[in-house]
Amino acid sequence: WSFVKKRFQLSSAACLLISAKITGAFQSDKERIRRLRTSTLVELGCGLFSVEAIEQMEKEVFSVLRWRINPPTAIRFISHFMQLFPKYGRSGAVPKTVIISIFEKARYLSELSVGVAFLAIKCKQSAVAVASLLNAMECISIGSLPQDVRTSFAHKLTSVTRVPSNSSEITTIRKLLREACPNLSEVAPFVSGVVSDDDDGDAVRRGPLCLSGKMIGQKRRRAS
């Protein structure tokens, strides 16, 4: 049991290191987040494992996974697919508030899909993204999102993914997503960010969120 426990602890440390490397450190305007180093894990573990042992376990994890690390997620596909909507400020453009609502509802569905074994294991993440977006649009009124825009967007999705929006694959995924979240229309949007080349940042900004959906540090910035 002692060997199994230590092996589990070592693999956990290696997986944490791999996750940190995948996520990486990001550069902001005011600060830089330091990368997690192997030596830091050794210190946190009070020297239970050496740097060499963690790095060797890291190699074993990569080998077992066949280096299939950091695949594209449904939310990444959703962010890219959002670019298929008419650009802001152009004729027939969809209001930003509607774009935000669609994005956040689709994102919420993509997060729920992780808890559905069939969607997480058997389905392509691009297909989950398409189904999430189509279900999200169902919650938007025709007045806010005209039918011609919906149809145009669906055709563009089909052109990009080469999978018809009414295919059995997409239909099955949409049904499972509805079962996972039958009250999607009641989900309040969180302003977390929509990827857009033309976004001026007034309506949508990236940032950490608390459970209420408000930006962490928002009051602090206003006070300053």
Tab-separated table of C-alpha atoms in Angstrom:
chain	number	residue	atom	x	y	z
A	1	TRP	CA	0.000	0.000	0.000
A	2	SER	CA	2.862	2.362	0.829
A	3	PHE	CA	4.334	1.897	-2.661
A	4	VAL	CA	0.964	2.475	-4.355
A	5	LYS	CA	0.352	5.601	-2.273
A	6	LYS	CA	3.737	7.090	-3.140
A	7	ARG	CA	3.256	6.176	-6.793
A	8	PHE	CA	-0.094	7.950	-6.784
A	9	GLN	CA	1.414	11.020	-5.112
A	10	LEU	CA	4.252	11.080	-7.624
A	11	SER	CA	1.911	10.788	-10.605
A	12	SER	CA	-0.259	13.562	-9.149
A	13	ALA	CA	2.745	15.847	-8.890
A	14	ALA	CA	3.769	15.031	-12.464
A	15	CYS	CA	0.243	15.659	-13.787
A	16	LEU	CA	0.101	18.973	-11.945
A	17	LEU	CA	3.377	19.967	-13.572
A	18	ILE	CA	2.123	18.948	-17.022
A	19	SER	CA	-1.088	20.916	-16.501
A	20	ALA	CA	0.911	23.974	-15.464
A	21	LYS	CA	3.093	23.704	-18.553
A	22	ILE	CA	0.075	23.414	-20.839
A	23	THR	CA	-1.632	26.396	-19.252
A	24	GLY	CA	1.610	28.322	-19.111
A	25	ALA	CA	2.207	31.797	-17.771
A	26	PHE	CA	0.504	34.759	-19.341
A	27	GLN	CA	1.745	38.296	-19.738
A	28	SER	CA	-0.568	41.056	-18.565
A	29	ASP	CA	-0.147	44.798	-18.668
A	30	LYS	CA	0.827	45.055	-15.018
A	31	GLU	CA	2.235	41.746	-13.890
A	32	ARG	CA	3.656	38.423	-14.970
A	33	ILE	CA	2.621	35.121	-13.444
A	34	ARG	CA	5.622	32.899	-12.732
A	35	ARG	CA	5.706	29.389	-14.160
A	36	LEU	CA	5.473	26.415	-11.825
A	37	ARG	CA	8.866	24.714	-11.710
A	38	THR	CA	9.720	21.131	-10.814
A	39	SER	CA	11.902	22.366	-7.971
A	40	THR	CA	8.862	24.144	-6.518
A	41	LEU	CA	6.941	20.868	-6.419
A	42	VAL	CA	9.862	19.266	-4.627
A	43	GLU	CA	9.753	22.006	-1.998
A	44	LEU	CA	5.959	21.729	-1.630
A	45	GLY	CA	6.347	17.974	-1.148
A	46	CYS	CA	8.944	18.509	1.561
A	47	GLY	CA	11.503	16.605	-0.474
A	48	LEU	CA	9.400	13.438	-0.711
A	49	PHE	CA	10.326	13.145	-4.397
A	50	SER	CA	13.348	14.385	-6.292
A	51	VAL	CA	13.329	16.503	-9.447
A	52	GLU	CA	14.531	13.482	-11.403
A	53	ALA	CA	11.720	11.260	-10.091
A	54	ILE	CA	9.018	13.785	-11.023
A	55	GLU	CA	10.475	14.319	-14.481
A	56	GLN	CA	10.670	10.551	-15.056
A	57	MET	CA	7.018	10.160	-14.053
A	58	GLU	CA	6.177	13.050	-16.363
A	59	LYS	CA	7.711	11.097	-19.252
A	60	GLU	CA	5.679	8.015	-18.284
A	61	VAL	CA	2.453	10.016	-18.306
A	62	PHE	CA	3.277	11.392	-21.748
A	63	SER	CA	4.028	7.882	-22.972
A	64	VAL	CA	0.744	6.444	-21.658
A	65	LEU	CA	-1.208	9.301	-23.246
A	66	ARG	CA	0.808	8.916	-26.466
A	67	TRP	CA	1.595	12.638	-26.285
A	68	ARG	CA	-2.051	13.508	-26.898
A	69	ILE	CA	-1.830	16.600	-24.761
A	70	ASN	CA	-3.890	19.796	-24.841
A	71	PRO	CA	-6.376	18.912	-27.614
A	72	PRO	CA	-8.750	21.622	-28.853
A	73	THR	CA	-11.729	21.976	-26.533
A	74	ALA	CA	-15.344	22.735	-27.334
A	75	ILE	CA	-15.039	26.247	-25.927
A	76	ARG	CA	-12.086	26.920	-28.224
A	77	PHE	CA	-14.168	25.860	-31.224
A	78	ILE	CA	-17.073	27.984	-29.976
A	79	SER	CA	-14.813	31.039	-29.793
A	80	HIS	CA	-13.703	30.519	-33.383
A	81	PHE	CA	-17.194	29.744	-34.677
A	82	MET	CA	-18.491	32.990	-33.165
A	83	GLN	CA	-16.508	34.807	-35.857
A	84	LEU	CA	-19.037	33.521	-38.387
A	85	PHE	CA	-21.658	35.951	-37.117
A	86	PRO	CA	-21.894	39.279	-38.994
A	87	LYS	CA	-19.224	41.704	-37.819
A	88	TYR	CA	-20.117	44.440	-35.372
A	89	GLY	CA	-21.159	47.706	-36.985
A	90	ARG	CA	-21.940	46.195	-40.374
A	91	SER	CA	-25.288	45.794	-42.078
A	92	GLY	CA	-27.296	42.977	-40.525
A	93	ALA	CA	-24.939	42.761	-37.561
A	94	VAL	CA	-26.126	41.034	-34.396
A	95	PRO	CA	-26.154	43.272	-31.269
A	96	LYS	CA	-23.278	42.675	-28.870
A	97	THR	CA	-25.630	41.783	-26.029
A	98	VAL	CA	-27.065	38.965	-28.146
A	99	ILE	CA	-23.604	37.765	-29.154
A	100	ILE	CA	-22.547	37.698	-25.501
A	101	SER	CA	-25.671	35.780	-24.482
A	102	ILE	CA	-25.171	33.159	-27.213
A	103	PHE	CA	-21.504	32.744	-26.384
A	104	GLU	CA	-22.050	32.357	-22.646
A	105	LYS	CA	-24.936	29.910	-22.988
A	106	ALA	CA	-22.917	27.844	-25.476
A	107	ARG	CA	-19.926	27.956	-23.174
A	108	TYR	CA	-22.072	26.799	-20.264
A	109	LEU	CA	-23.320	23.849	-22.298
A	110	SER	CA	-19.787	22.924	-23.347
A	111	GLU	CA	-18.766	22.848	-19.688
A	112	LEU	CA	-21.734	20.637	-18.808
A	113	SER	CA	-20.821	18.263	-21.636
A	114	VAL	CA	-17.650	17.285	-19.758
A	115	GLY	CA	-19.864	15.576	-17.188
A	116	VAL	CA	-21.699	13.513	-19.812
A	117	ALA	CA	-19.534	10.497	-20.599
A	118	PHE	CA	-20.788	10.013	-24.153
A	119	LEU	CA	-20.184	13.675	-25.065
A	120	ALA	CA	-16.789	13.838	-23.383
A	121	ILE	CA	-15.404	10.572	-24.752
A	122	LYS	CA	-17.258	9.568	-27.904
A	123	CYS	CA	-18.046	12.906	-29.551
A	124	LYS	CA	-15.812	15.342	-31.384
A	125	GLN	CA	-15.380	18.605	-29.520
A	126	SER	CA	-16.133	20.536	-32.706
A	127	ALA	CA	-19.507	18.766	-32.926
A	128	VAL	CA	-20.218	19.562	-29.269
A	129	ALA	CA	-19.411	23.209	-30.024
A	130	VAL	CA	-21.805	23.308	-32.981
A	131	ALA	CA	-24.612	21.681	-30.977
A	132	SER	CA	-23.999	24.053	-28.051
A	133	LEU	CA	-24.249	27.098	-30.305
A	134	LEU	CA	-27.422	25.867	-32.016
A	135	ASN	CA	-29.066	25.147	-28.656
A	136	ALA	CA	-27.960	28.539	-27.346
A	137	MET	CA	-29.545	30.300	-30.315
A	138	GLU	CA	-32.849	28.586	-29.546
A	139	CYS	CA	-33.028	30.667	-26.373
A	140	ILE	CA	-32.824	33.947	-28.303
A	141	SER	CA	-36.015	35.543	-29.593
A	142	ILE	CA	-36.578	36.002	-33.326
A	143	GLY	CA	-36.714	39.743	-32.773
A	144	SER	CA	-33.189	39.745	-31.339
A	145	LEU	CA	-31.803	37.139	-33.728
A	146	PRO	CA	-33.673	37.115	-37.079
A	147	GLN	CA	-34.277	33.827	-38.851
A	148	ASP	CA	-32.155	34.791	-41.854
A	149	VAL	CA	-29.158	35.342	-39.542
A	150	ARG	CA	-29.742	31.973	-37.878
A	151	THR	CA	-29.966	30.216	-41.236
A	152	SER	CA	-26.878	31.976	-42.581
A	153	PHE	CA	-24.893	31.106	-39.466
A	154	ALA	CA	-25.979	27.448	-39.612
A	155	HIS	CA	-24.928	27.239	-43.272
A	156	LYS	CA	-21.538	28.754	-42.459
A	157	LEU	CA	-21.063	26.222	-39.661
A	158	THR	CA	-21.862	23.408	-42.080
A	159	SER	CA	-19.417	24.826	-44.615
A	160	VAL	CA	-16.614	25.056	-42.042
A	161	THR	CA	-17.186	21.753	-40.241
A	162	ARG	CA	-18.566	19.812	-43.224
A	163	VAL	CA	-21.196	18.395	-40.882
A	164	PRO	CA	-24.844	19.410	-41.563
A	165	SER	CA	-26.517	21.014	-38.567
A	166	ASN	CA	-29.412	18.563	-38.953
A	167	SER	CA	-27.190	15.475	-39.114
A	168	SER	CA	-27.850	12.573	-36.747
A	169	GLU	CA	-24.589	13.322	-34.903
A	170	ILE	CA	-25.476	16.937	-34.139
A	171	THR	CA	-29.107	16.044	-33.385
A	172	THR	CA	-28.040	13.419	-30.835
A	173	ILE	CA	-25.623	15.800	-29.124
A	174	ARG	CA	-28.225	18.576	-28.994
A	175	LYS	CA	-30.694	16.189	-27.354
A	176	LEU	CA	-28.156	15.180	-24.693
A	177	LEU	CA	-27.305	18.821	-24.025
A	178	ARG	CA	-30.998	19.648	-23.593
A	179	GLU	CA	-31.274	16.831	-21.073
A	180	ALA	CA	-28.204	18.114	-19.238
A	181	CYS	CA	-29.619	21.633	-19.101
A	182	PRO	CA	-33.394	21.744	-19.688
A	183	ASN	CA	-33.620	25.352	-18.427
A	184	LEU	CA	-30.894	26.904	-20.547
A	185	SER	CA	-32.950	30.028	-21.242
A	186	GLU	CA	-32.807	30.839	-17.530
A	187	VAL	CA	-29.005	30.770	-17.416
A	188	ALA	CA	-27.766	34.318	-16.839
A	189	PRO	CA	-24.816	35.336	-19.038
A	190	PHE	CA	-21.401	35.867	-17.481
A	191	VAL	CA	-19.261	38.528	-19.149
A	192	SER	CA	-16.059	36.535	-19.577
A	193	GLY	CA	-15.012	37.374	-23.105
A	194	VAL	CA	-15.830	36.671	-26.733
A	195	VAL	CA	-12.982	36.299	-29.184
A	196	SER	CA	-13.403	38.934	-31.864
A	197	ASP	CA	-10.936	40.789	-34.042
A	198	ASP	CA	-13.158	43.863	-34.181
A	199	ASP	CA	-14.173	43.972	-30.536
A	200	ASP	CA	-13.499	47.357	-28.989
A	201	GLY	CA	-13.651	45.872	-25.500
A	202	ASP	CA	-16.497	48.074	-24.219
A	203	ALA	CA	-19.068	45.320	-23.854
A	204	VAL	CA	-16.884	42.260	-23.402
A	205	ARG	CA	-13.677	41.873	-21.470
A	206	ARG	CA	-11.730	38.890	-20.305
A	207	GLY	CA	-11.178	38.454	-16.612
A	208	PRO	CA	-11.607	36.193	-13.595
A	209	LEU	CA	-15.123	35.786	-12.286
A	210	CYS	CA	-16.587	35.182	-8.878
A	211	LEU	CA	-19.673	32.998	-8.433
A	212	SER	CA	-21.955	36.005	-8.844
A	213	GLY	CA	-20.606	36.529	-12.349
A	214	LYS	CA	-19.005	39.873	-11.471
A	215	MET	CA	-15.427	40.672	-12.380
A	216	ILE	CA	-12.981	40.118	-9.546
A	217	GLY	CA	-11.230	43.370	-8.845
A	218	GLN	CA	-13.901	45.415	-10.604
A	219	LYS	CA	-14.653	47.511	-7.517
A	220	ARG	CA	-10.951	48.000	-6.933
A	221	ARG	CA	-10.423	49.422	-10.411
A	222	ARG	CA	-13.396	51.716	-10.073
A	223	ALA	CA	-12.175	52.974	-6.723
A	224	SER	CA	-8.802	53.828	-8.198
